[in-house]
CSV table of C-alpha atoms in Angstrom, one decimal:
chain,number,residue,atom,x,y,z
G,1273,UNK,CA,-16.4,51.4,-17.6
G,1274,UNK,CA,-17.2,48.5,-20.2
G,1275,UNK,CA,-13.9,47.1,-20.0
G,1276,UNK,CA,-14.1,47.1,-16.1
G,1277,UNK,CA,-17.5,45.5,-16.2
G,1278,UNK,CA,-16.2,43.0,-18.8
G,1279,UNK,CA,-13.2,42.0,-16.7
G,1280,UNK,CA,-15.4,41.6,-13.5
G,1281,UNK,CA,-17.8,39.3,-15.4
G,1282,UNK,CA,-14.8,37.2,-16.7
G,1283,UNK,CA,-13.3,37.0,-13.1
G,1284,UNK,CA,-16.7,35.8,-11.8
G,1285,UNK,CA,-17.1,33.3,-14.5
G,1286,UNK,CA,-13.6,32.1,-13.8
G,1287,UNK,CA,-14.3,31.8,-10.0
G,1288,UNK,CA,-17.6,30.0,-10.8
G,1289,UNK,CA,-15.6,27.5,-12.8
G,1290,UNK,CA,-13.1,27.0,-10.2
G,1291,UNK,CA,-15.8,26.4,-7.6
G,1292,UNK,CA,-17.4,23.9,-10.1
G,1293,UNK,CA,-14.2,22.1,-10.6
G,1294,UNK,CA,-13.7,21.9,-6.8
G,1295,UNK,CA,-17.2,20.4,-6.3
G,1296,UNK,CA,-16.6,18.1,-9.2
G,1297,UNK,CA,-13.5,16.7,-7.7
G,1298,UNK,CA,-15.4,15.8,-4.5
G,1299,UNK,CA,-18.8,14.9,-6.0
G,1300,UNK,CA,-20.3,11.5,-6.6
G,1301,UNK,CA,-19.7,9.4,-9.6
G,1302,UNK,CA,-21.4,9.9,-12.9
G,1303,UNK,CA,-21.6,7.6,-16.0
G,1304,UNK,CA,-18.3,8.7,-17.5
G,1305,UNK,CA,-16.5,8.9,-14.2
G,1306,UNK,CA,-13.4,6.5,-13.9
G,1307,UNK,CA,-14.4,6.1,-10.1
G,1308,UNK,CA,-18.0,5.0,-10.5
G,1309,UNK,CA,-17.3,1.4,-10.0
G,1310,UNK,CA,-15.0,2.0,-7.0
G,1311,UNK,CA,-17.4,4.2,-5.3
G,1312,UNK,CA,-20.2,1.7,-6.0
G,1313,UNK,CA,-18.2,-1.1,-4.1
G,1314,UNK,CA,-17.3,1.4,-1.3
G,1315,UNK,CA,-21.2,2.0,-0.9
G,1316,UNK,CA,-21.7,-1.8,-0.7
G,1317,UNK,CA,-18.9,-2.1,2.0
G,1318,UNK,CA,-20.6,0.8,3.8
G,1319,UNK,CA,-17.5,2.9,4.0
G,1320,UNK,CA,-18.6,5.5,1.7
G,1321,UNK,CA,-19.0,9.0,3.4
G,1322,UNK,CA,-19.7,11.2,0.3
G,1323,UNK,CA,-22.8,12.7,1.9
G,1324,UNK,CA,-24.6,13.0,5.2
G,1325,UNK,CA,-26.8,9.9,4.8
G,1326,UNK,CA,-23.8,7.8,3.6
G,1327,UNK,CA,-21.8,9.0,6.7
G,1328,UNK,CA,-24.5,7.9,9.2
G,1329,UNK,CA,-24.8,4.8,7.7
G,1330,UNK,CA,-21.2,4.1,7.7
G,1331,UNK,CA,-20.7,4.9,11.3
G,1332,UNK,CA,-23.8,2.9,12.2
G,1333,UNK,CA,-22.5,-0.2,10.4
G,1334,UNK,CA,-19.0,0.4,12.0
G,1335,UNK,CA,-20.5,0.5,15.5
G,1336,UNK,CA,-22.6,-2.6,14.9
G,1337,UNK,CA,-20.1,-4.9,13.4
G,1338,UNK,CA,-16.9,-3.7,15.0
G,1339,UNK,CA,-18.0,-3.2,18.5
G,1340,UNK,CA,-21.7,-4.4,19.4
G,1341,UNK,CA,-21.5,-7.8,17.6
G,1342,UNK,CA,-18.0,-8.8,19.0
G,1343,UNK,CA,-18.9,-7.9,22.4
G,1344,UNK,CA,-22.2,-9.9,22.2
G,1345,UNK,CA,-20.3,-12.8,20.7
G,1346,UNK,CA,-17.8,-13.0,23.4
G,1347,UNK,CA,-20.0,-12.4,26.5
G,1348,UNK,CA,-23.5,-13.8,25.6
G,1349,UNK,CA,-23.2,-16.2,22.4
G,1350,UNK,CA,-20.4,-18.3,23.7
G,1351,UNK,CA,-21.7,-21.0,26.0
G,1352,UNK,CA,-20.2,-21.4,29.6
G,1353,UNK,CA,-20.5,-25.2,29.8
G,1354,UNK,CA,-19.3,-26.2,26.4
G,1355,UNK,CA,-17.5,-29.3,25.7
G,1356,UNK,CA,-13.7,-29.7,25.1
G,1357,UNK,CA,-14.3,-29.0,21.1
G,1358,UNK,CA,-16.6,-26.0,21.5
G,1359,UNK,CA,-14.7,-24.1,24.0
G,1360,UNK,CA,-13.1,-20.9,22.8
G,1361,UNK,CA,-10.3,-19.8,25.1
G,1362,UNK,CA,-8.6,-17.5,22.5
G,1363,UNK,CA,-11.8,-15.6,21.5
G,1364,UNK,CA,-10.7,-12.6,23.4
G,1365,UNK,CA,-7.6,-12.2,21.6
G,1366,UNK,CA,-9.3,-12.5,18.2
G,1367,UNK,CA,-12.0,-10.1,18.8
G,1368,UNK,CA,-9.8,-7.6,20.2
G,1369,UNK,CA,-7.2,-7.9,17.4
G,1370,UNK,CA,-9.8,-7.6,14.6
G,1371,UNK,CA,-11.8,-4.8,16.3
G,1372,UNK,CA,-8.7,-2.8,16.9
G,1373,UNK,CA,-7.2,-3.0,13.2
G,1374,UNK,CA,-10.7,-2.4,11.9
G,1375,UNK,CA,-11.1,0.6,14.2
G,1376,UNK,CA,-7.8,2.1,13.1
G,1377,UNK,CA,-8.6,1.4,9.5
G,1378,UNK,CA,-12.0,2.9,9.6
G,1379,UNK,CA,-11.0,6.1,11.4
G,1380,UNK,CA,-7.9,6.7,9.2
G,1381,UNK,CA,-10.2,6.0,6.0
G,1382,UNK,CA,-12.7,8.5,7.3
G,1383,UNK,CA,-10.1,11.0,7.8
G,1384,UNK,CA,-8.7,10.5,4.3
G,1385,UNK,CA,-11.9,11.1,2.6
G,1386,UNK,CA,-13.0,14.0,4.6
G,1387,UNK,CA,-10.0,15.7,4.4
G,1388,UNK,CA,-8.8,15.1,0.7
G,1389,UNK,CA,-11.7,13.3,-1.1
G,1390,UNK,CA,-11.4,10.1,-3.0
G,1391,UNK,CA,-10.0,11.6,-6.3
G,1392,UNK,CA,-7.3,13.8,-4.5
G,1393,UNK,CA,-6.4,11.0,-2.1
G,1394,UNK,CA,-5.8,8.5,-4.9
G,1395,UNK,CA,-3.9,11.2,-7.0
G,1396,UNK,CA,-6.3,11.2,-9.9
G,1397,UNK,CA,-6.2,15.0,-10.0
G,1398,UNK,CA,-2.6,14.8,-10.9
G,1399,UNK,CA,-2.9,12.4,-13.7
G,1400,UNK,CA,-3.3,15.0,-16.2
G,1401,UNK,CA,0.5,15.9,-15.7
G,1402,UNK,CA,1.6,12.3,-16.5
G,1403,UNK,CA,2.2,10.6,-19.7
G,1404,UNK,CA,-0.3,8.3,-21.6
G,1405,UNK,CA,1.4,5.2,-20.4
G,1406,UNK,CA,1.2,6.2,-16.5
G,1407,UNK,CA,-2.5,7.1,-16.7
G,1408,UNK,CA,-3.4,3.9,-18.6
G,1409,UNK,CA,-1.3,1.7,-16.4
G,1410,UNK,CA,-2.7,3.4,-13.2
G,1411,UNK,CA,-6.4,3.1,-14.2
G,1412,UNK,CA,-5.8,-0.7,-15.0
G,1413,UNK,CA,-4.4,-1.1,-11.6
G,1414,UNK,CA,-7.2,0.8,-10.0
G,1415,UNK,CA,-9.7,-1.6,-11.6
G,1416,UNK,CA,-7.6,-4.5,-10.5
G,1417,UNK,CA,-7.4,-3.5,-6.8
G,1418,UNK,CA,-10.7,-4.6,-5.8
G,1419,UNK,CA,-9.8,-8.1,-7.2
G,1420,UNK,CA,-6.7,-8.0,-5.2
G,1421,UNK,CA,-8.8,-7.1,-2.2
G,1422,UNK,CA,-11.2,-10.0,-2.6
G,1423,UNK,CA,-8.2,-12.4,-3.3
G,1424,UNK,CA,-7.1,-11.8,0.2
G,1425,UNK,CA,-10.5,-11.6,2.0
G,1426,UNK,CA,-12.4,-14.5,0.3
G,1427,UNK,CA,-10.3,-17.4,1.3
G,1428,UNK,CA,-10.0,-16.2,4.8
G,1429,UNK,CA,-13.9,-15.6,4.8
G,1430,UNK,CA,-14.5,-19.1,3.4
G,1431,UNK,CA,-12.2,-20.8,6.2
G,1432,UNK,CA,-14.0,-18.6,8.8
G,1433,UNK,CA,-17.5,-19.5,7.4
G,1434,UNK,CA,-16.7,-23.4,7.6
G,1435,UNK,CA,-15.5,-23.0,11.2
G,1436,UNK,CA,-18.6,-21.0,12.4
G,1437,UNK,CA,-21.1,-23.1,10.6
G,1438,UNK,CA,-19.7,-26.2,12.2
G,1439,UNK,CA,-19.5,-24.6,15.6
G,1440,UNK,CA,-23.1,-23.5,15.6
G,1441,UNK,CA,-24.6,-26.7,13.8
G,1442,UNK,CA,-22.8,-28.9,16.3
G,1443,UNK,CA,-24.3,-27.4,19.2
G,1444,UNK,CA,-21.8,-24.8,20.3
G,1445,UNK,CA,-24.4,-22.6,21.9
G,1446,UNK,CA,-28.0,-23.1,23.4
G,1447,UNK,CA,-29.4,-19.5,23.8
G,1448,UNK,CA,-32.8,-19.4,22.3
G,1449,UNK,CA,-32.9,-15.5,22.2
G,1450,UNK,CA,-35.4,-15.5,19.3
G,1451,UNK,CA,-37.7,-18.3,21.0
G,1452,UNK,CA,-36.1,-20.9,18.6
G,1453,UNK,CA,-32.8,-22.4,19.0
G,1454,UNK,CA,-32.2,-23.1,15.1
G,1455,UNK,CA,-33.4,-19.7,14.1
G,1456,UNK,CA,-31.2,-17.9,17.1
G,1457,UNK,CA,-28.1,-19.9,15.8
G,1458,UNK,CA,-28.6,-18.9,12.2
G,1459,UNK,CA,-29.0,-15.3,13.2
G,1460,UNK,CA,-26.1,-15.4,15.5
G,1461,UNK,CA,-23.9,-17.1,12.8
G,1462,UNK,CA,-24.7,-14.7,10.2
G,1463,UNK,CA,-24.0,-11.7,12.5
G,1464,UNK,CA,-20.7,-13.1,13.5
G,1465,UNK,CA,-19.7,-13.8,9.9
G,1466,UNK,CA,-20.7,-10.4,8.7
G,1467,UNK,CA,-18.7,-8.9,11.6
G,1468,UNK,CA,-15.7,-10.8,10.8
G,1469,UNK,CA,-16.1,-10.0,7.0
G,1470,UNK,CA,-16.6,-6.3,7.5
G,1471,UNK,CA,-13.6,-6.0,10.0
G,1472,UNK,CA,-11.2,-7.8,7.7
G,1473,UNK,CA,-12.3,-6.0,4.5
G,1474,UNK,CA,-12.0,-2.6,6.0
G,1475,UNK,CA,-8.4,-3.3,7.1
G,1476,UNK,CA,-7.5,-4.9,3.8
G,1477,UNK,CA,-8.9,-1.9,1.9
G,1478,UNK,CA,-6.7,0.6,3.4
G,1479,UNK,CA,-3.8,-1.6,2.8
G,1480,UNK,CA,-4.7,-2.2,-0.8
G,1481,UNK,CA,-5.3,1.7,-1.3
G,1482,UNK,CA,-1.8,2.2,0.0
G,1483,UNK,CA,-0.5,-0.3,-2.3
G,1484,UNK,CA,-2.4,1.4,-5.2
G,1485,UNK,CA,-0.8,4.9,-4.6
G,1486,UNK,CA,2.6,3.3,-4.2
G,1487,UNK,CA,2.0,1.6,-7.7
G,1488,UNK,CA,1.3,5.1,-9.1
G,1489,UNK,CA,4.7,6.3,-8.0
G,1490,UNK,CA,6.4,3.3,-9.2
G,1491,UNK,CA,4.9,4.0,-12.7
G,1492,UNK,CA,6.2,7.6,-12.5
G,1493,UNK,CA,9.6,6.5,-11.5
G,1494,UNK,CA,9.7,4.1,-14.5
G,1495,UNK,CA,8.6,6.9,-16.8
G,1496,UNK,CA,11.4,9.1,-15.1
G,1497,UNK,CA,14.0,6.6,-15.8
G,1498,UNK,CA,13.4,7.3,-19.5
G,1499,UNK,CA,14.8,10.8,-19.1
G,1500,UNK,CA,18.4,9.3,-19.0
G,1501,UNK,CA,18.0,7.6,-22.4
G,1502,UNK,CA,17.3,11.0,-24.1
G,1503,UNK,CA,19.0,14.2,-24.5
G,1504,UNK,CA,17.5,15.8,-21.4
G,1505,UNK,CA,18.9,18.9,-19.4
G,1506,UNK,CA,19.8,18.8,-15.7
G,1507,UNK,CA,17.1,21.3,-14.9
G,1508,UNK,CA,14.3,19.1,-16.2
G,1509,UNK,CA,15.6,15.9,-14.5
G,1510,UNK,CA,15.8,17.9,-11.1
G,1511,UNK,CA,12.5,19.4,-11.5
G,1512,UNK,CA,10.7,15.9,-12.1
G,1513,UNK,CA,12.7,14.4,-9.3
G,1514,UNK,CA,11.7,17.1,-6.9
G,1515,UNK,CA,8.1,16.5,-7.9
G,1516,UNK,CA,8.3,12.8,-7.2
G,1517,UNK,CA,9.9,13.3,-3.9
G,1518,UNK,CA,7.2,15.8,-2.9
G,1519,UNK,CA,4.3,13.3,-3.6
G,1520,UNK,CA,6.4,10.4,-1.7
G,1521,UNK,CA,6.7,12.8,1.1
G,1522,UNK,CA,2.8,13.5,0.9
G,1523,UNK,CA,2.0,9.6,1.0
G,1524,UNK,CA,4.5,9.1,4.0
G,1525,UNK,CA,2.9,11.9,5.9
G,1526,UNK,CA,-0.7,10.7,5.3
G,1527,UNK,CA,0.1,6.9,6.0
G,1528,UNK,CA,2.7,7.2,8.6
G,1529,UNK,CA,0.2,6.8,11.6
G,1530,UNK,CA,-1.5,4.0,10.1
G,1531,UNK,CA,1.6,2.1,9.3
G,1532,UNK,CA,3.0,2.7,12.8
G,1533,UNK,CA,-0.1,1.9,14.8
G,1534,UNK,CA,-0.9,-1.1,12.4
G,1535,UNK,CA,2.6,-2.5,13.2
G,1536,UNK,CA,1.8,-1.8,17.1
G,1537,UNK,CA,-1.5,-3.5,16.8
G,1538,UNK,CA,-0.2,-6.6,14.9
G,1539,UNK,CA,2.8,-7.1,17.1
G,1540,UNK,CA,0.6,-6.8,20.3
G,1541,UNK,CA,-1.9,-9.5,18.7
G,1542,UNK,CA,1.0,-11.8,17.9
G,1543,UNK,CA,2.5,-11.3,21.4
G,1544,UNK,CA,-0.7,-12.2,23.1
G,1545,UNK,CA,-1.2,-15.1,20.8
G,1546,UNK,CA,2.2,-16.6,21.6
G,1547,UNK,CA,1.7,-15.9,25.3
G,1548,UNK,CA,-1.5,-17.9,25.4
G,1549,UNK,CA,-0.6,-20.6,23.0
G,1550,UNK,CA,2.7,-21.3,24.6
G,1551,UNK,CA,1.6,-21.9,28.0
G,1552,UNK,CA,1.9,-25.4,29.7
G,1553,UNK,CA,-1.9,-25.7,30.0
G,1554,UNK,CA,-2.7,-24.6,26.6
G,1555,UNK,CA,-4.7,-26.8,24.3
G,1556,UNK,CA,-3.7,-26.3,20.6
G,1557,UNK,CA,-6.3,-28.2,19.2
G,1558,UNK,CA,-7.5,-27.2,15.6
G,1559,UNK,CA,-11.2,-26.4,16.9
G,1560,UNK,CA,-9.7,-24.0,19.5
G,1561,UNK,CA,-6.8,-22.3,17.9
G,1562,UNK,CA,-7.8,-22.5,14.2
G,1563,UNK,CA,-9.6,-19.2,14.5
G,1564,UNK,CA,-6.8,-17.5,16.3
G,1565,UNK,CA,-4.2,-18.8,13.5
G,1566,UNK,CA,-6.6,-17.3,10.9
G,1567,UNK,CA,-6.7,-14.1,12.4
G,1568,UNK,CA,-3.1,-13.8,12.8
G,1569,UNK,CA,-2.5,-14.8,9.0
G,1570,UNK,CA,-5.1,-12.0,8.0
G,1571,UNK,CA,-3.3,-9.4,10.1
G,1572,UNK,CA,0.2,-10.5,8.9
G,1573,UNK,CA,-1.0,-10.4,5.2
G,1574,UNK,CA,-2.3,-7.1,5.6
G,1575,UNK,CA,1.0,-5.7,7.2
G,1576,UNK,CA,2.9,-7.5,4.5
G,1577,UNK,CA,1.0,-5.5,1.8
G,1578,UNK,CA,1.9,-2.4,3.5
G,1579,UNK,CA,5.5,-3.0,4.1
G,1580,UNK,CA,6.0,-4.6,0.7
G,1581,UNK,CA,4.5,-1.6,-1.0
G,1582,UNK,CA,6.7,0.8,0.9
G,1583,UNK,CA,9.9,-1.2,0.5
G,1584,UNK,CA,9.2,-1.7,-3.2
G,1585,UNK,CA,8.7,2.0,-4.0
G,1586,UNK,CA,11.7,2.9,-1.8
G,1587,UNK,CA,14.1,0.4,-3.6
G,1588,UNK,CA,12.9,2.0,-7.1
G,1589,UNK,CA,13.4,5.5,-5.8
G,1590,UNK,CA,17.0,4.7,-4.6
G,1591,UNK,CA,17.9,3.0,-7.7
G,1592,UNK,CA,17.7,6.3,-9.7
G,1593,UNK,CA,21.0,7.1,-7.9
G,1594,UNK,CA,22.5,4.2,-9.6
G,1595,UNK,CA,21.0,5.1,-12.8
G,1596,UNK,CA,22.1,8.5,-12.9
G,1597,UNK,CA,25.6,7.5,-11.8
G,1598,UNK,CA,25.8,5.2,-14.8
G,1599,UNK,CA,24.5,8.0,-17.0
G,1600,UNK,CA,27.0,10.3,-15.9
G,1601,UNK,CA,29.8,7.7,-16.4
G,1602,UNK,CA,28.5,6.9,-20.0
G,1603,UNK,CA,28.2,10.6,-21.0
G,1604,UNK,CA,31.9,11.3,-19.6
G,1605,UNK,CA,33.3,8.3,-21.5
G,1606,UNK,CA,31.5,9.3,-24.7
G,1607,UNK,CA,32.5,13.0,-24.2
G,1608,UNK,CA,36.1,12.1,-24.0
G,1609,UNK,CA,35.9,9.8,-27.1
G,1610,UNK,CA,34.4,12.5,-29.0
G,1611,UNK,CA,37.2,15.0,-28.1
G,1612,UNK,CA,40.1,12.4,-28.8
G,1613,UNK,CA,38.7,11.6,-32.2
G,1614,UNK,CA,37.6,8.4,-34.0
G,1615,UNK,CA,40.9,6.6,-33.7
G,1616,UNK,CA,41.1,4.7,-30.4
G,1617,UNK,CA,44.3,4.9,-28.4
G,1618,UNK,CA,46.5,1.7,-28.0
G,1619,UNK,CA,45.6,1.3,-24.4
G,1620,UNK,CA,41.8,1.2,-25.3
G,1621,UNK,CA,42.5,-1.5,-27.9
G,1622,UNK,CA,44.6,-3.5,-25.5
G,1623,UNK,CA,41.7,-3.4,-22.9
G,1624,UNK,CA,39.2,-4.3,-25.6
G,1625,UNK,CA,41.1,-7.5,-26.2
G,1626,UNK,CA,41.4,-8.3,-22.6
G,1627,UNK,CA,37.7,-7.5,-21.8
G,1628,UNK,CA,35.8,-7.7,-25.0
G,1629,UNK,CA,32.7,-5.7,-25.4
G,1630,UNK,CA,29.5,-7.8,-26.0
G,1631,UNK,CA,26.5,-6.5,-27.8
G,1632,UNK,CA,23.0,-6.0,-26.2
G,1633,UNK,CA,21.7,-9.1,-27.9
G,1634,UNK,CA,24.3,-11.4,-26.6
G,1635,UNK,CA,23.5,-14.5,-24.6
G,1636,UNK,CA,24.5,-12.9,-21.3
G,1637,UNK,CA,21.5,-10.5,-21.7
G,1638,UNK,CA,19.1,-13.5,-22.4
G,1639,UNK,CA,20.3,-15.2,-19.3
G,1640,UNK,CA,19.3,-12.4,-17.1
G,1641,UNK,CA,15.6,-12.6,-17.9
G,1642,UNK,CA,13.4,-10.7,-15.5
G,1643,UNK,CA,15.9,-10.3,-12.9
G,1644,UNK,CA,16.9,-6.9,-14.0
G,1645,UNK,CA,14.4,-3.8,-14.5
G,1646,UNK,CA,14.8,-0.5,-16.1
G,1647,UNK,CA,16.5,1.0,-13.0
G,1648,UNK,CA,19.0,-1.6,-11.7
G,1649,UNK,CA,20.5,-3.3,-15.0
G,1650,UNK,CA,23.9,-3.7,-16.4
G,1651,UNK,CA,23.4,-2.2,-19.7
G,1652,UNK,CA,25.1,0.8,-20.9
G,1653,UNK,CA,23.0,4.1,-21.2
G,1654,UNK,CA,23.1,5.6,-24.6
G,1655,UNK,CA,24.2,8.9,-23.8
G,1656,UNK,CA,24.6,12.0,-25.9
G,1657,UNK,CA,28.3,12.9,-26.1
G,1658,UNK,CA,27.7,16.2,-28.0
G,1659,UNK,CA,24.9,17.3,-25.4
G,1660,UNK,CA,25.2,20.9,-23.9
G,1661,UNK,CA,25.2,19.2,-20.4
G,1662,UNK,CA,28.5,19.8,-18.8
G,1663,UNK,CA,30.5,17.7,-16.5
G,1664,UNK,CA,29.8,19.8,-13.5
G,1665,UNK,CA,26.2,19.8,-14.0
G,1666,UNK,CA,26.0,16.0,-14.3
G,1667,UNK,CA,28.3,15.6,-11.2
G,1668,UNK,CA,26.1,18.1,-9.3
G,1669,UNK,CA,23.0,15.9,-10.2
G,1670,UNK,CA,24.6,12.7,-9.1
G,1671,UNK,CA,25.7,14.3,-5.8
G,1672,UNK,CA,22.2,15.6,-5.3
G,1673,UNK,CA,20.7,12.0,-5.8
G,1674,UNK,CA,23.3,10.5,-3.3
G,1675,UNK,CA,22.4,13.0,-0.6
G,1676,UNK,CA,18.7,13.1,-1.1
G,1677,UNK,CA,17.4,9.6,-0.9
G,1678,UNK,CA,13.7,9.4,-1.9
G,1679,UNK,CA,11.1,6.9,-0.6
G,1680,UNK,CA,8.5,6.1,2.0
G,1681,UNK,CA,9.6,7.3,5.4
G,1682,UNK,CA,8.1,6.7,8.8
G,1683,UNK,CA,8.7,9.7,11.0
G,1684,UNK,CA,12.1,10.1,9.3
G,1685,UNK,CA,13.2,6.4,9.1
G,1686,UNK,CA,13.3,5.1,5.7
G,1687,UNK,CA,11.2,2.0,5.1
G,1688,UNK,CA,13.7,0.0,3.1
G,1689,UNK,CA,15.0,-3.6,3.2
G,1690,UNK,CA,17.0,-2.8,6.1
G,1691,UNK,CA,13.9,-1.7,7.9
G,1692,UNK,CA,12.3,-5.1,7.1
G,1693,UNK,CA,15.3,-6.9,8.6
G,1694,UNK,CA,15.2,-4.9,11.6
G,1695,UNK,CA,11.3,-5.8,12.1
G,1696,UNK,CA,12.0,-9.4,11.4
G,1697,UNK,CA,14.7,-9.5,14.1
G,1698,UNK,CA,12.5,-7.7,16.7
G,1699,UNK,CA,9.7,-10.3,16.0
G,1700,UNK,CA,12.1,-13.2,16.0
G,1701,UNK,CA,13.6,-12.1,19.3
G,1702,UNK,CA,10.1,-11.8,20.8
G,1703,UNK,CA,9.2,-15.3,19.8
G,1704,UNK,CA,12.5,-16.8,21.0
G,1705,UNK,CA,12.1,-14.8,24.4
G,1706,UNK,CA,8.7,-16.0,24.8
G,1707,UNK,CA,9.6,-19.6,24.0
G,1708,UNK,CA,12.6,-19.4,26.2
G,1709,UNK,CA,10.3,-18.3,29.2
G,1710,UNK,CA,7.8,-21.0,28.4
G,1711,UNK,CA,10.5,-23.8,28.1
G,1712,UNK,CA,12.0,-22.5,31.5
G,1713,UNK,CA,8.7,-22.5,33.3
G,1714,UNK,CA,7.9,-26.1,32.0
G,1715,UNK,CA,11.4,-27.4,33.2
């Protein structure tokens, strides 16, 4: 009876510890939490939804700055009898594009935080299984991600601020809804700038988070490439690659809707922009089309962050196949040399005279510079000829890599460089078709 009660108390204590660990994984930050700075910035950006009050505030700010302010700006604040410089013929495209991508980003970010939590979404709960190098580099990139976010947002916000300040200060609107024209213009200008900053920041935040998660997988792939330089067995290599593939599949499943809908929104925005700016009656003055160009630049920059992160990690993951094949060849050559003895055959001596073997410290290696990485390089892999790995096991592993390509997928389609070429071809065909229609209508 004592043993049973003792076992029950231990099981209860273990269940309490498990519950506490689950709560800690989704709780707010504390003084020693690595996410306390990140969560603080999320609160300042009003996208934190860790509790009920933060969730209500987050949705309130989203409705105000992504829906209410753009609608008021387009239908009320723009004057109907403006002069040629203050007319905004492309404002509807700008407002719909920014509000569309902001709504998509906010809804996806809300779903991510509610379903997974910030720590689990950023794979911080899996860092305990990684090496010290991966953990250190990932935390450095996590702290650097906010700087990257502001690098993209602040220049565009500065240009937008200059345009809005000029538009209101030069008499763009004359609606004294607060009783005073100057005060009304200041309040309206601040609201429009806050709305633009909020929508752009939310969109870039989701893109930067995707880049951050992809960077973690790149670090893991770099760490995984070191397996081929030590005496590892096939089972260890296979288990680690299966774990990386599982995480890549999780990332693809989480972000596939955002990437696809983001591509659709950006393409539709560019199509509408081209359709309006290539008309025969279109006036492409800097005061009129400058805001449209800034909006297009922001959307394309965010899309480029997404596609570059996906393509980069797919390239690294597929380069493992080349590394494994090179490892297999080097191990096979070394095993034959070990069996034949130390004296090289006459054919090998002749081949060495025709194709001399250079050392790793030669000038050829120095000329390469940073163009080769740890995956795709022309250096021999220092294999272990006396390893217990047989030829059949190595061949089976290489065959597995060849037929199981890892990377970021979009509903079964691999996001690699060919995918980027396809997108570029589609966008170019759209532009050329629209330009052809415009030129034909003018003629």
